[in-house]
PDB file of C-alpha atoms in Angstrom:
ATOM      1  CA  UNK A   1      22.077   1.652-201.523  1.00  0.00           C
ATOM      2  CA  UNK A   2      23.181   0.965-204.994  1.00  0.00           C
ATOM      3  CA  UNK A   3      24.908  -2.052-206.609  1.00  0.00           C
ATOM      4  CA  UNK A   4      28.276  -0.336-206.373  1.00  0.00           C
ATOM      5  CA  UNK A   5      28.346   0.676-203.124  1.00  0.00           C
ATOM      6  CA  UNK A   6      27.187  -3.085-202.487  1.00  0.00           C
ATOM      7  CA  UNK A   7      30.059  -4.369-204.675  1.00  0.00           C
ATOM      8  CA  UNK A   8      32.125  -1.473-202.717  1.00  0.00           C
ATOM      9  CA  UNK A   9      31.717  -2.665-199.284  1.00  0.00           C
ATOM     10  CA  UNK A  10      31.821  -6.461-200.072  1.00  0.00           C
ATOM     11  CA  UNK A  11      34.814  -5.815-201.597  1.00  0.00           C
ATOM     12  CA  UNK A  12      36.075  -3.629-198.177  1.00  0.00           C
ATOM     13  CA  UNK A  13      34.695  -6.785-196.148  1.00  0.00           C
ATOM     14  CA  UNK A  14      36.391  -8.979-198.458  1.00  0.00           C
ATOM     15  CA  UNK A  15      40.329  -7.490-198.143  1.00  0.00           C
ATOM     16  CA  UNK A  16      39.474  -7.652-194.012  1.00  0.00           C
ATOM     17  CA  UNK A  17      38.802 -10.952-193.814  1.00  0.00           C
ATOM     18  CA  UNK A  18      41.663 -12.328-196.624  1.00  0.00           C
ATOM     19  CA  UNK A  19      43.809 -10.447-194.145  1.00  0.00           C
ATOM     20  CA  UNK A  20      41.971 -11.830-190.787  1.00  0.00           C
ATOM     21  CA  UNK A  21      42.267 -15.692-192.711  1.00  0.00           C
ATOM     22  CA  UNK A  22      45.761 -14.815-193.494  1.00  0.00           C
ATOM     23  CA  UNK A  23      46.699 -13.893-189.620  1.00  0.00           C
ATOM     24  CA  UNK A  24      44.588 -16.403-187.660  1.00  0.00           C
ATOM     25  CA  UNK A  25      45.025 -19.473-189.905  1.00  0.00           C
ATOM     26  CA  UNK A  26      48.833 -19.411-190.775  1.00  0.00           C
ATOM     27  CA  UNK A  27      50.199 -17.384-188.121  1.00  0.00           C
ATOM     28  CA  UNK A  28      52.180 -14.628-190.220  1.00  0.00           C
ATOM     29  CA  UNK A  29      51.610 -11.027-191.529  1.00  0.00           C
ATOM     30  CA  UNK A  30      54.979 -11.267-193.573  1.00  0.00           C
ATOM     31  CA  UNK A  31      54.713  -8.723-195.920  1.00  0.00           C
ATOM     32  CA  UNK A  32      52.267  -6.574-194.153  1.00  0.00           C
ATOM     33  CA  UNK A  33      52.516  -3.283-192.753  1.00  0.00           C
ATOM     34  CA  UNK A  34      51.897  -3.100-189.363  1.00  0.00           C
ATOM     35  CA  UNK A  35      51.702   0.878-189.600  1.00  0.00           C
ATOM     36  CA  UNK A  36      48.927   0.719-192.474  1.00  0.00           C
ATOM     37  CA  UNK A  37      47.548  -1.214-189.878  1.00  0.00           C
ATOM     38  CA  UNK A  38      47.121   1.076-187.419  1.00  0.00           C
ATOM     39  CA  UNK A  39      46.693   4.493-189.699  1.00  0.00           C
ATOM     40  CA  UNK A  40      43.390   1.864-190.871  1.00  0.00           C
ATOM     41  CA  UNK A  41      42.560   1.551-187.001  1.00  0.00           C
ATOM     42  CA  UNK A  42      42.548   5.620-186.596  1.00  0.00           C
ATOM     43  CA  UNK A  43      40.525   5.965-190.116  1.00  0.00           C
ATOM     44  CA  UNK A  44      37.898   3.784-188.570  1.00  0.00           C
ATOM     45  CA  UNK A  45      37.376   5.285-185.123  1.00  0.00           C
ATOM     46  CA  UNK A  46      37.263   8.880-186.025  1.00  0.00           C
ATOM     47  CA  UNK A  47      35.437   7.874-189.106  1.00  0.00           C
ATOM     48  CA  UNK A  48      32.692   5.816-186.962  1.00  0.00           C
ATOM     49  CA  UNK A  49      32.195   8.012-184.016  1.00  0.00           C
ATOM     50  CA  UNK A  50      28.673   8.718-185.221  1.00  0.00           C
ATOM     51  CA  UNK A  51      27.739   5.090-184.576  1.00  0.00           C
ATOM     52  CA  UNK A  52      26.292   5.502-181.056  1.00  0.00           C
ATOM     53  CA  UNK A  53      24.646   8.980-181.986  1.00  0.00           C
ATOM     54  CA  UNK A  54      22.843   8.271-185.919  1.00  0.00           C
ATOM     55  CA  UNK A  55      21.262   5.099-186.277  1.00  0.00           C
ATOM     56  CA  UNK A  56      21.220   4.872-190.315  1.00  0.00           C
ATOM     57  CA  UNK A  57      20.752   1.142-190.783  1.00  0.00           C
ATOM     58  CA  UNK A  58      21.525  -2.251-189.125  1.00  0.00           C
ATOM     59  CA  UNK A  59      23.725  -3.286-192.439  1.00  0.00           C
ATOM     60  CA  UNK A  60      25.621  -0.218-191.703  1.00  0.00           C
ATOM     61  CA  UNK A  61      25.896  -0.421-187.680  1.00  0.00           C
ATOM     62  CA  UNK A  62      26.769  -3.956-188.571  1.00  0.00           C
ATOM     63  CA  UNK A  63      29.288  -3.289-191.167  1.00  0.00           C
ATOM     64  CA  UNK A  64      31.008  -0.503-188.671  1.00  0.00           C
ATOM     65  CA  UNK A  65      31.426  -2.819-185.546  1.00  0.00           C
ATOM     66  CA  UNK A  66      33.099  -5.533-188.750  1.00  0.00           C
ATOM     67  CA  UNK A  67      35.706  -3.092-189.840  1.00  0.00           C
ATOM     68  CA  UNK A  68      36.109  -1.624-185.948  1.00  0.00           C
ATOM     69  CA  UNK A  69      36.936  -5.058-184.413  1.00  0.00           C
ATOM     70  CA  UNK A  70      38.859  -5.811-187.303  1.00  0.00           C
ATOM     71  CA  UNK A  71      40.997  -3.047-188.035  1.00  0.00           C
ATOM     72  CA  UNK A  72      41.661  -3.065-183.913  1.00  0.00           C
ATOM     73  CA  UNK A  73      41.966  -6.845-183.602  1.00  0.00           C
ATOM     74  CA  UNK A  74      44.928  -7.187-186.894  1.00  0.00           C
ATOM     75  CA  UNK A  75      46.774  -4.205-184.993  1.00  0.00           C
ATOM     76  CA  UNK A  76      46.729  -6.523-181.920  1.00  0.00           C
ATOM     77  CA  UNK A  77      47.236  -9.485-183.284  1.00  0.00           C
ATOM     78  CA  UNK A  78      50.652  -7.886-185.276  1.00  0.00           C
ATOM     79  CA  UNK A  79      51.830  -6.198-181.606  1.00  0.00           C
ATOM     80  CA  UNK A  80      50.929  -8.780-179.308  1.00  0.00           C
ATOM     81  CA  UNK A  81      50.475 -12.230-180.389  1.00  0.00           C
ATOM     82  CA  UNK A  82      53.553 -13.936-180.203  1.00  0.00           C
ATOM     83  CA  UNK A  83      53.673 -15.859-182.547  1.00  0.00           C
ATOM     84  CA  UNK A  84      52.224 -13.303-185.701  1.00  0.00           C
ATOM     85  CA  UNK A  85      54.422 -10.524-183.846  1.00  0.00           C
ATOM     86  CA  UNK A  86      57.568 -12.913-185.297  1.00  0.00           C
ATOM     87  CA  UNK A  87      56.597 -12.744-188.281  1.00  0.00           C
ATOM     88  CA  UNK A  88      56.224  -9.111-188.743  1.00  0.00           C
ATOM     89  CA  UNK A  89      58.790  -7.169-190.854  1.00  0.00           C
ATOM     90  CA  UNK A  90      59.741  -4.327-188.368  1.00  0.00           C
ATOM     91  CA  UNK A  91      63.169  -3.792-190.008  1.00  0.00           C
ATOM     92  CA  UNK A  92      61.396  -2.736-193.533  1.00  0.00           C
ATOM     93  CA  UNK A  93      57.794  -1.333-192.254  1.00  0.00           C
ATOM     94  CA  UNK A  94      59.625   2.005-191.260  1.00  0.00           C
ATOM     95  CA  UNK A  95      57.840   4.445-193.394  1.00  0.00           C
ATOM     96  CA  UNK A  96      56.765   7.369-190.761  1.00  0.00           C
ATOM     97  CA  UNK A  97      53.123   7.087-190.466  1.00  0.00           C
ATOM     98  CA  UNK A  98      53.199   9.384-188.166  1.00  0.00           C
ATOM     99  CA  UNK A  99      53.588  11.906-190.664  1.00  0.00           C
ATOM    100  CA  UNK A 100      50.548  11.716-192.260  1.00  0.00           C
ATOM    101  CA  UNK A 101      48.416  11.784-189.576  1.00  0.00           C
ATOM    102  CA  UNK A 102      49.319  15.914-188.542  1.00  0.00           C
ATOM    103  CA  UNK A 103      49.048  17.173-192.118  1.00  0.00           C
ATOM    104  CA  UNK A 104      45.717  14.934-192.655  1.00  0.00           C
ATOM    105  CA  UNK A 105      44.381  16.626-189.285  1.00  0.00           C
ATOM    106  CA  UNK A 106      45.263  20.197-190.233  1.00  0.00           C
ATOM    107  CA  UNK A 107      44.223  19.716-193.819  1.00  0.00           C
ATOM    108  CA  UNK A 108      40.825  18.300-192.457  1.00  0.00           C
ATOM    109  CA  UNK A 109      40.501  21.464-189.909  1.00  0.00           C
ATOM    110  CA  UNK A 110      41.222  23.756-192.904  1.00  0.00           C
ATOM    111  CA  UNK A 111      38.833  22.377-195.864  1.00  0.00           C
ATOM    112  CA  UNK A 112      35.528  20.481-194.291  1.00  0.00           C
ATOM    113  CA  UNK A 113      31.681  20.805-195.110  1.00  0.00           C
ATOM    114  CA  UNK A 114      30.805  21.790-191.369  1.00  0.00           C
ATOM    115  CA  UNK A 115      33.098  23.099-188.636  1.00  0.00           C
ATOM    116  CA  UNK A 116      32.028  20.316-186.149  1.00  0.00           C
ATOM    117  CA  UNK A 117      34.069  18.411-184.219  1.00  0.00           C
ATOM    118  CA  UNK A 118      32.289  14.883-185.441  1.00  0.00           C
ATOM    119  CA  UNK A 119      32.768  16.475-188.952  1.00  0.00           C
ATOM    120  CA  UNK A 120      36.153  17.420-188.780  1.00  0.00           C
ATOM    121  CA  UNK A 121      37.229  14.133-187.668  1.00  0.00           C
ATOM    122  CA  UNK A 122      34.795  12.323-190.294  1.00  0.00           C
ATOM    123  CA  UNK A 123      36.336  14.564-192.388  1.00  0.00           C
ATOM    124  CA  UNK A 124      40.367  14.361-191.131  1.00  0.00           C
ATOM    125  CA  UNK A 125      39.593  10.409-191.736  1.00  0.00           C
ATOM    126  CA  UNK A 126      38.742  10.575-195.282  1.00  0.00           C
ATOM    127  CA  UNK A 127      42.383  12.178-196.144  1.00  0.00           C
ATOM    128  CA  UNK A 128      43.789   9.587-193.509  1.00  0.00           C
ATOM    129  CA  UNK A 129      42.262   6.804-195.441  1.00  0.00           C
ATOM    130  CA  UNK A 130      43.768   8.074-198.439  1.00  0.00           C
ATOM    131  CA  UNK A 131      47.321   7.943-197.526  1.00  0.00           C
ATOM    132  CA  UNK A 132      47.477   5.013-195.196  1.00  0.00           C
ATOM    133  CA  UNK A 133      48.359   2.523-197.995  1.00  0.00           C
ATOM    134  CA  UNK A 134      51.265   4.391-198.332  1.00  0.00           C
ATOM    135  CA  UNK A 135      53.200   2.215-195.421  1.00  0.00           C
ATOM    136  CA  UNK A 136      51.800  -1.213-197.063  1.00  0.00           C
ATOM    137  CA  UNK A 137      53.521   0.307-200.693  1.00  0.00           C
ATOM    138  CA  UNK A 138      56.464   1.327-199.377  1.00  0.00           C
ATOM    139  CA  UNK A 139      56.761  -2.220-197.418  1.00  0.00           C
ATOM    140  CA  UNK A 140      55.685  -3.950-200.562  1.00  0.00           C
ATOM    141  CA  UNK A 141      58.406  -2.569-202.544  1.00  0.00           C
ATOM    142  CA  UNK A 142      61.132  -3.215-200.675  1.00  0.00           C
ATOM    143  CA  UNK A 143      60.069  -7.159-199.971  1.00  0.00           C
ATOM    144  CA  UNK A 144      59.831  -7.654-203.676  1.00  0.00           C
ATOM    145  CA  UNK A 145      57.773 -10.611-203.414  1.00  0.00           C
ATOM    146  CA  UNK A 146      54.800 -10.940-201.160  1.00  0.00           C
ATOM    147  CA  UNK A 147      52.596 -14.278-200.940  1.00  0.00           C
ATOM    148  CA  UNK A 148      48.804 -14.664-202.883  1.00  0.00           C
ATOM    149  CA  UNK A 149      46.841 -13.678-200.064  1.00  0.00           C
ATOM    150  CA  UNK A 150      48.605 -10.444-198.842  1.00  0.00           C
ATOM    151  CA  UNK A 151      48.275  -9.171-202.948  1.00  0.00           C
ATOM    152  CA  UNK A 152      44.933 -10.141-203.449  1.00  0.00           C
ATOM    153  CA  UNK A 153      44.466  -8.095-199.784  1.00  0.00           C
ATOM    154  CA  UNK A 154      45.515  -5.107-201.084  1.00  0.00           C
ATOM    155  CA  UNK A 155      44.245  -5.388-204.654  1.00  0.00           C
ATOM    156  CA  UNK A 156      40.603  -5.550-202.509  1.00  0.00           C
ATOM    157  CA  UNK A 157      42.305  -2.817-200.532  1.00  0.00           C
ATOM    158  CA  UNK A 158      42.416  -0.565-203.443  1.00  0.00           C
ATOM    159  CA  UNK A 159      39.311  -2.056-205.278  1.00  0.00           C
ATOM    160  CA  UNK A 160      37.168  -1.062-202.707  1.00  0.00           C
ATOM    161  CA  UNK A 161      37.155   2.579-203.067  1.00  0.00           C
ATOM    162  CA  UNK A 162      37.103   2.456-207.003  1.00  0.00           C
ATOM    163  CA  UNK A 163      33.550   0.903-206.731  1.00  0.00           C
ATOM    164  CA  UNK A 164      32.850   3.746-204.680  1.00  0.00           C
ATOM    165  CA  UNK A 165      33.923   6.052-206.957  1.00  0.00           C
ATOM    166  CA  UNK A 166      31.472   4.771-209.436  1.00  0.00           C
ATOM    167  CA  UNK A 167      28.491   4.458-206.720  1.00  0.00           C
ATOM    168  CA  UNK A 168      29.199   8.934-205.975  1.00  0.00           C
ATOM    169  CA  UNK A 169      28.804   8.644-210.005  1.00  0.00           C
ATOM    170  CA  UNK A 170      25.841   6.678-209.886  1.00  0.00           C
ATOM    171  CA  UNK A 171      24.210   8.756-206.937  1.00  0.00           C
ATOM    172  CA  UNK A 172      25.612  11.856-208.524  1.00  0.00           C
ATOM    173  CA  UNK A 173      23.327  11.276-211.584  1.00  0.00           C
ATOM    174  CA  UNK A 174      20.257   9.672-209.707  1.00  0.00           C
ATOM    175  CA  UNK A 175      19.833  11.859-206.452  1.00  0.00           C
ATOM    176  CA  UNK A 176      19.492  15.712-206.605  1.00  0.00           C
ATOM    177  CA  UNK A 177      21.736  17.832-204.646  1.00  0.00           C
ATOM    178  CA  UNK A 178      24.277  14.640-203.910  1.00  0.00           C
ATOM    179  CA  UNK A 179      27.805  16.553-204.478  1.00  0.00           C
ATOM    180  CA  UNK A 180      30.457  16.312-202.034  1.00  0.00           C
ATOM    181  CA  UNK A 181      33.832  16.664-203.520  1.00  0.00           C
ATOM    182  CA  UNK A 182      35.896  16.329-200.385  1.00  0.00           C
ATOM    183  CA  UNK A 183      34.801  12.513-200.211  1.00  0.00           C
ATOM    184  CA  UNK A 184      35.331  12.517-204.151  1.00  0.00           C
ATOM    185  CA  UNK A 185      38.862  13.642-204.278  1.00  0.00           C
ATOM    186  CA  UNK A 186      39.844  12.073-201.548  1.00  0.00           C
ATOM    187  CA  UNK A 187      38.708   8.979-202.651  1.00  0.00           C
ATOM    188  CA  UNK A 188      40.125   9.479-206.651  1.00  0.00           C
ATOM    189  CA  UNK A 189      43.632  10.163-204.951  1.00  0.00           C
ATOM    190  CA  UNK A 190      43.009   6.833-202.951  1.00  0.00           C
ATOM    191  CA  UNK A 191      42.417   4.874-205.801  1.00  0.00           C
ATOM    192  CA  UNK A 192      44.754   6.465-208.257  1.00  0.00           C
ATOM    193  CA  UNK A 193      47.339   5.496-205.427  1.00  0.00           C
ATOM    194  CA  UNK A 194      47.269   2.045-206.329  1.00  0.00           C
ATOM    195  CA  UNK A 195      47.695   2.544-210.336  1.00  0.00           C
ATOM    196  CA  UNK A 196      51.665   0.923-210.201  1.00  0.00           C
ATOM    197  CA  UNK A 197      50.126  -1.885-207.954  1.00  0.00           C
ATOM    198  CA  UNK A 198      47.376  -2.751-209.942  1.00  0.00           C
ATOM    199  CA  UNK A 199      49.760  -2.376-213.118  1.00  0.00           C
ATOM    200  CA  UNK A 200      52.038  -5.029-211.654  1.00  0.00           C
ATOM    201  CA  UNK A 201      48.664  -7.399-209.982  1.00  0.00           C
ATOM    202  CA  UNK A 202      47.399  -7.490-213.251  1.00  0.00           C
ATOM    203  CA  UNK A 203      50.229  -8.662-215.106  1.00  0.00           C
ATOM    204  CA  UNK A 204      51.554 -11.338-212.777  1.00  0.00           C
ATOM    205  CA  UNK A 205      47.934 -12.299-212.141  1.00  0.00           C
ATOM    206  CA  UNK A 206      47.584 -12.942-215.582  1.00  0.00           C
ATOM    207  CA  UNK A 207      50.666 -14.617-215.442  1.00  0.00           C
ATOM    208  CA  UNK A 208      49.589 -16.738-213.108  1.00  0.00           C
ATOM    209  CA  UNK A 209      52.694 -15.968-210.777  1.00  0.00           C
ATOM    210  CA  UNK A 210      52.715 -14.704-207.111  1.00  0.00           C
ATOM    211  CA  UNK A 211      52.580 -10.495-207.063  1.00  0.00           C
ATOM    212  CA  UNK A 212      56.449  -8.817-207.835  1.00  0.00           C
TER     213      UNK A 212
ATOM    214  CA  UNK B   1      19.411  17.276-194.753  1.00  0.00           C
ATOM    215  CA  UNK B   2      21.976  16.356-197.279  1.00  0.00           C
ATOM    216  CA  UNK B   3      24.449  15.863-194.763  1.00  0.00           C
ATOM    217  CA  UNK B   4      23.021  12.768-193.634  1.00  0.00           C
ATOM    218  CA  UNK B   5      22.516  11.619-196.854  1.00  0.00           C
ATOM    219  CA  UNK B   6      26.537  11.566-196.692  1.00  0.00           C
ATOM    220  CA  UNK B   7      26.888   9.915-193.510  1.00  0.00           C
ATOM    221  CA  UNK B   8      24.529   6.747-194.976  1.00  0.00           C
ATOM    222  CA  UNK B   9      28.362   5.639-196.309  1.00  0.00           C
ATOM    223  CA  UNK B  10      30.833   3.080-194.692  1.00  0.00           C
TER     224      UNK B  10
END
């Protein structure tokens, strides 16, 4: 474990429970995609299906069941509760999700490091993860403004992964034999994904103004 | 094996 990766999944934490605060406390998701949602559910249970068979750490068993129940228990409280469920956006959240989940799957069967099915799907939830802003974008774009807490969610969103883009640097440099470029790329598309957004956070945050 | 080493990541 290094600092960034540290930084990295505090940061990860961070965006889950902004979100979780923003849901339970006040009742709305306005301005968040339900369908990000979900595509976030899917990223963590083929990502974490490992969890009952490799034992790495408690910090990481810990920090698997966190993003788990979380991930599952926004995409419930957005369907079911009543009173979130109102709040949700369903006429703009329409970008087809869907459609990133096939290509991610065949793109995963076609380039992975072992030919496994727990590797496969690790490896078919990497891409998955790095397309299912996508939804939350799209949704953001067309409701102009979105309130503080649903920005600074996805600026943590997007943060997240940049920190571990410099950890694979870090690790890359300190531990022999420590190259895998599938997590890399995937995770540099990730990230470069929310350039515009953090173009137009940083200006209106130092403007002092809600996100545009 | 390095494989692990990957999986030690959230």
């Amino acid at each position: 474990m290094n600092i960034f990766r540290l930084a990295g999944d505090m940061t990860h934490l961070a965006s889950v429970l902004v979100l979780l605060l923003k849901i339970h406390t006040i009742k709305s998701c306005a301005g968040v995609s339900l369908r990000t949602q979900e595509l976030y559910a899917i990223v963590f249970a083929t990502r974490y299906l490992d969890i009952f068979t490799s034992f790495v750490s408690v910090y990481n068993t810990f920090m698997k069941l966190v993003f788990l129940g979380s991930s599952f228990s926004i995409v419930w409280y957005m369907r079911y509760h009543k009173a979130v469920h109102r709040t949700y956006d369903r006429e703009q959240d329409t970008f087809r999700h869907w459609f990133l989940v096939l290509p991610c799957l065949v793109l995963a069967l076609l380039i992975h490091e072992k030919f496994t099915f727990l590797e496969v799907l690790w490896t078919f939830s990497l891409y998955l993860e790095a397309v299912a802003i996508l939804p939350q974008l799209v949704l953001l774009q067309r409701t102009r403004n979105i309130d503080n807490l649903t920005g600074q969610y996805i600026f943590l969103l997007g943060g997240y992964r940049g920190l571990y883009i410099l950890n694979w640097i870090y690790r890359y440099f300190t531990e022999p034999h420590f190259v895998h470029w599938i997590t890399w790329i995937a995770g540099l598309v990730q990230t470069l994904l929310y350039a515009d957004f953090f173009y137009y956070y940083f200006l209106r945050f130092i403007g002092g103004r809600g996100v545009e | 094996n390095k494989n692990d080493v990957t999986k030690d990541e959230l």
